[in-house]
Amino acid sequence: EPVDGAAVVLTLDLDVQRAALRSLAHPEGNERDPSADDYRWGAQPTGAIVLATVDGDVLAAASYPNFARDPSPGAKSTDAPFERTLRVPSFQPPGSCFKPFVAAWALDHAAAFQPTKFEPCAMLPNGSGPGYVDVHCSHMHGAEDLRGALKVSCNAYFARLGERFEQDDWRGLANEFGFGQPTGVRFRGAGRGLREDVVPELFEFSGGLTDAARRRAANGLTVVEA
């Protein structure tokens, strides 16, 4: 059980932390298959690495870019440092980090799900970019199975997977992984505090999720907030 006021111990391994940052700032190419390289990302890499032990010790928590942002008046809002832990400026979906939970539930519970079946990621009919129906992908990945879709974070694959989920699947996923349940984390200061949103009926919409909502929910783009 959480104990208020207990000591917080820093578990970062400095060598591992530095190595994680170096690997993000200077990504290496794919020697086995150069055609699989993402050259556009490699030219301006962005990303994050969190490495933890099974006991919960966080050995590395690195992100890139890590250079100072422009603090001058009139700077773009995207350049402003932002504390997301103790304040939420607007709806904050978890995005692609929600996909592994969807994949894990599908592997164990989704009816007739075939993880080795390849699903296309192609140009949308209106020519607005790659994706599936109304969900866009950052790149056109071609056909991917579950393993490949997780590696390249294919929105089209997971939009299709989301359409397969029945209402009981969403309900079970939330319950299995604790989405909507309290974390026990509380922050209290002088006259202010962090209110934790607890929504145990996370996916309980009248009539169930629409097809569009299921496509986006499987990609962590709607319903679930982080």
C-alpha positions as a printed NumPy array, in Angstrom:
array([[  0.   ,   0.   ,   0.   ],
       [  1.261,   3.537,  -0.704],
       [  2.641,   5.416,   2.317],
       [  2.451,   9.22 ,   2.28 ],
       [  5.792,  10.821,   2.937],
       [  7.891,   7.729,   2.276],
       [ 11.323,   8.343,   0.797],
       [ 11.676,   8.371,  -2.987],
       [ 14.797,   6.537,  -4.167],
       [ 16.401,   7.372,  -7.5  ],
       [ 17.241,   4.152,  -9.328],
       [ 18.659,   5.562, -12.58 ],
       [ 21.86 ,   3.939, -13.797],
       [ 23.915,   6.832, -15.168],
       [ 25.784,   4.741, -17.76 ],
       [ 22.553,   3.177, -19.037],
       [ 20.855,   6.591, -19.069],
       [ 23.667,   8.092, -21.159],
       [ 23.678,   5.107, -23.532],
       [ 19.91 ,   5.416, -24.018],
       [ 20.232,   9.097, -24.849],
       [ 23.092,   8.431, -27.284],
       [ 21.066,   5.772, -29.101],
       [ 18.178,   8.215, -29.53 ],
       [ 20.344,  11.142, -30.638],
       [ 22.45 ,   9.055, -33.044],
       [ 20.308,   6.182, -34.356],
       [ 22.086,   3.507, -36.366],
       [ 20.786,   2.216, -39.679],
       [ 19.424,  -1.21 , -40.404],
       [ 22.461,  -3.108, -41.699],
       [ 20.476,  -6.228, -42.575],
       [ 17.838,  -4.374, -44.579],
       [ 18.747,  -0.769, -45.551],
       [ 15.4  ,  -0.422, -47.328],
       [ 13.729,  -0.613, -43.909],
       [ 15.516,   2.51 , -42.656],
       [ 13.35 ,   5.512, -41.817],
       [ 15.617,   8.176, -43.269],
       [ 13.26 ,  11.069, -42.548],
       [ 13.144,  10.152, -38.852],
       [ 16.893,   9.482, -38.787],
       [ 17.596,  13.02 , -39.985],
       [ 15.617,  14.509, -37.071],
       [ 15.207,  11.756, -34.485],
       [ 12.621,  12.064, -31.731],
       [ 11.664,   9.469, -29.162],
       [ 11.899,   8.176, -25.631],
       [ 13.293,   5.13 , -23.845],
       [ 12.19 ,   3.896, -20.424],
       [ 14.015,   0.82 , -19.145],
       [ 12.801,  -0.79 , -15.94 ],
       [ 13.515,  -3.988, -14.034],
       [ 10.766,  -6.45 , -13.182],
       [ 10.974,  -5.139,  -9.611],
       [ 10.099,  -1.633, -10.78 ],
       [ 13.499,   0.07 , -10.641],
       [ 13.72 ,   2.594, -13.49 ],
       [ 17.234,   2.291, -14.92 ],
       [ 16.832,   4.795, -17.769],
       [ 14.309,   7.469, -18.671],
       [ 15.698,   9.29 , -21.687],
       [ 14.068,  11.382, -24.384],
       [ 15.273,  13.289, -27.43 ],
       [ 15.456,  16.122, -28.431],
       [ 16.828,  17.14 , -25.045],
       [ 18.165,  20.615, -25.886],
       [ 16.856,  23.799, -24.283],
       [ 13.716,  25.304, -25.8  ],
       [ 13.293,  28.939, -26.776],
       [ 12.051,  30.843, -23.67 ],
       [ 11.666,  34.217, -25.43 ],
       [  8.277,  35.972, -25.729],
       [  6.478,  34.997, -28.897],
       [  8.118,  31.568, -29.121],
       [  5.953,  28.802, -30.542],
       [  3.775,  27.111, -27.93 ],
       [  5.269,  23.773, -28.958],
       [  8.661,  25.068, -27.782],
       [  7.429,  25.758, -24.24 ],
       [  8.483,  23.367, -21.459],
       [  5.376,  21.609, -20.182],
       [  4.74 ,  19.851, -16.898],
       [  2.2  ,  17.148, -17.721],
       [  2.344,  15.361, -14.386],
       [  0.495,  17.876, -12.242],
       [ -1.607,  19.683, -14.815],
       [ -3.54 ,  18.661, -17.892],
       [ -4.044,  21.515, -20.379],
       [ -6.555,  19.614, -22.517],
       [ -7.533,  16.085, -23.467],
       [ -4.339,  14.004, -23.308],
       [ -4.67 ,  10.674, -25.12 ],
       [ -1.89 ,   8.134, -24.501],
       [ -1.454,   7.55 , -28.223],
       [  0.549,   4.615, -29.534],
       [  1.729,   3.389, -26.122],
       [ -1.836,   2.075, -25.736],
       [ -1.392,  -0.31 , -28.691],
       [  0.465,  -3.065, -26.754],
       [ -2.476,  -3.343, -24.355],
       [ -4.869,  -3.716, -27.289],
       [ -2.546,  -6.322, -28.841],
       [ -2.24 ,  -8.274, -25.588],
       [ -6.011,  -8.41 , -25.148],
       [ -6.531,  -9.445, -28.776],
       [ -4.025, -12.304, -28.473],
       [ -5.849, -13.794, -25.5  ],
       [ -9.467, -12.879, -26.076],
       [-10.431, -11.487, -29.513],
       [-12.511, -13.997, -31.417],
       [-10.795, -15.566, -34.453],
       [ -7.923, -13.073, -34.269],
       [ -4.961, -14.132, -36.435],
       [ -1.789, -12.275, -35.372],
       [  0.191, -13.578, -38.372],
       [ -2.325, -12.304, -40.927],
       [ -1.065,  -9.294, -42.871],
       [ -3.27 ,  -6.223, -43.108],
       [ -2.661,  -3.411, -45.641],
       [ -1.581,   0.129, -44.85 ],
       [ -2.188,   2.014, -48.084],
       [ -3.003,   5.46 , -49.425],
       [ -6.476,   6.628, -48.451],
       [ -8.948,   6.976, -51.351],
       [ -9.018,  10.769, -51.014],
       [ -5.23 ,  10.945, -51.367],
       [ -4.755,  12.622, -47.975],
       [ -2.057,  10.16 , -46.931],
       [ -1.712,   6.555, -45.755],
       [ -4.093,   5.006, -43.234],
       [ -7.442,   3.274, -42.954],
       [-10.89 ,   4.907, -43.371],
       [-10.541,   7.979, -41.108],
       [ -7.321,   7.11 , -39.232],
       [ -4.038,   8.333, -40.678],
       [ -0.579,   6.743, -40.474],
       [  2.628,   8.727, -40.27 ],
       [  4.116,   6.491, -43.   ],
       [  2.803,   4.033, -45.577],
       [  3.934,   0.757, -44.036],
       [  2.552,  -1.627, -46.641],
       [  1.153,  -4.888, -45.283],
       [  1.951,  -5.755, -41.653],
       [  1.108,  -8.551, -39.258],
       [  0.759,  -7.87 , -35.528],
       [  4.484,  -8.116, -34.836],
       [  5.341,  -5.743, -37.676],
       [  2.516,  -3.352, -36.827],
       [  3.826,  -2.996, -33.268],
       [  7.379,  -2.393, -34.523],
       [  6.354,   0.419, -36.881],
       [  3.328,   1.566, -34.816],
       [  0.931,   1.174, -37.734],
       [ -2.294,   3.071, -37.092],
       [ -4.066,   1.361, -39.996],
       [ -3.473,  -2.113, -38.553],
       [ -4.749,  -1.162, -35.109],
       [ -7.739,   0.708, -36.549],
       [ -8.755,  -2.55 , -38.221],
       [ -8.122,  -4.443, -34.992],
       [-10.242,  -1.97 , -33.043],
       [-13.177,  -2.623, -35.35 ],
       [-13.057,  -6.3  , -34.302],
       [-13.466,  -5.5  , -30.616],
       [-16.936,  -5.984, -29.195],
       [-18.17 ,  -3.947, -26.258],
       [-17.17 ,  -6.749, -23.892],
       [-13.621,  -6.604, -25.267],
       [-13.251,  -2.925, -24.4  ],
       [-14.846,  -3.546, -21.01 ],
       [-12.53 ,  -6.483, -20.341],
       [ -9.411,  -4.653, -21.534],
       [-10.059,  -1.746, -19.188],
       [-10.636,  -4.102, -16.284],
       [ -7.639,  -6.339, -17.067],
       [ -5.087,  -3.541, -17.2  ],
       [ -6.63 ,  -1.157, -14.682],
       [ -7.621,   1.686, -16.995],
       [-10.063,   3.942, -15.19 ],
       [ -9.005,   2.604, -11.801],
       [ -7.307,   4.734,  -9.108],
       [ -3.506,   4.643,  -8.951],
       [ -3.206,   5.759,  -5.33 ],
       [ -1.021,   8.702,  -6.351],
       [ -2.004,  11.948,  -4.657],
       [ -0.374,  15.367,  -4.612],
       [ -1.341,  17.825,  -1.902],
       [  0.001,  21.345,  -1.487],
       [ -1.026,  24.527,   0.251],
       [ -4.62 ,  25.019,  -0.835],
       [ -4.248,  22.988,  -3.993],
       [ -3.955,  19.402,  -5.06 ],
       [ -4.043,  16.955,  -7.937],
       [ -7.477,  15.489,  -8.547],
       [ -7.229,  12.04 , -10.067],
       [ -9.943,  11.183, -12.567],
       [-11.296,   7.73 , -11.819],
       [-13.647,   6.372, -14.457],
       [-14.426,   2.697, -13.793],
       [-17.073,   2.742, -16.559],
       [-14.452,   3.84 , -19.089],
       [-15.956,   2.268, -22.214],
       [-19.58 ,   2.246, -21.066],
       [-21.177,   4.336, -23.802],
       [-24.849,   4.113, -24.606],
       [-25.113,   1.702, -27.507],
       [-21.377,   0.944, -27.373],
       [-18.526,   2.611, -29.221],
       [-19.114,   3.648, -32.827],
       [-16.907,   2.128, -35.528],
       [-14.988,   5.408, -35.777],
       [-14.441,   5.49 , -32.007],
       [-13.249,   1.863, -32.001],
       [-10.727,   2.608, -34.748],
       [ -9.329,   5.563, -32.827],
       [ -9.533,   3.939, -29.386],
       [ -7.33 ,   1.031, -30.507],
       [ -4.684,   3.613, -31.384],
       [ -5.015,   5.385, -28.036],
       [ -6.457,   8.479, -29.718],
       [ -9.808,   8.725, -27.966],
       [-11.74 ,   7.612, -24.846],
       [ -8.59 ,   6.788, -22.861],
       [ -6.719,   9.715, -21.307],
       [ -3.263,   9.703, -19.771]])
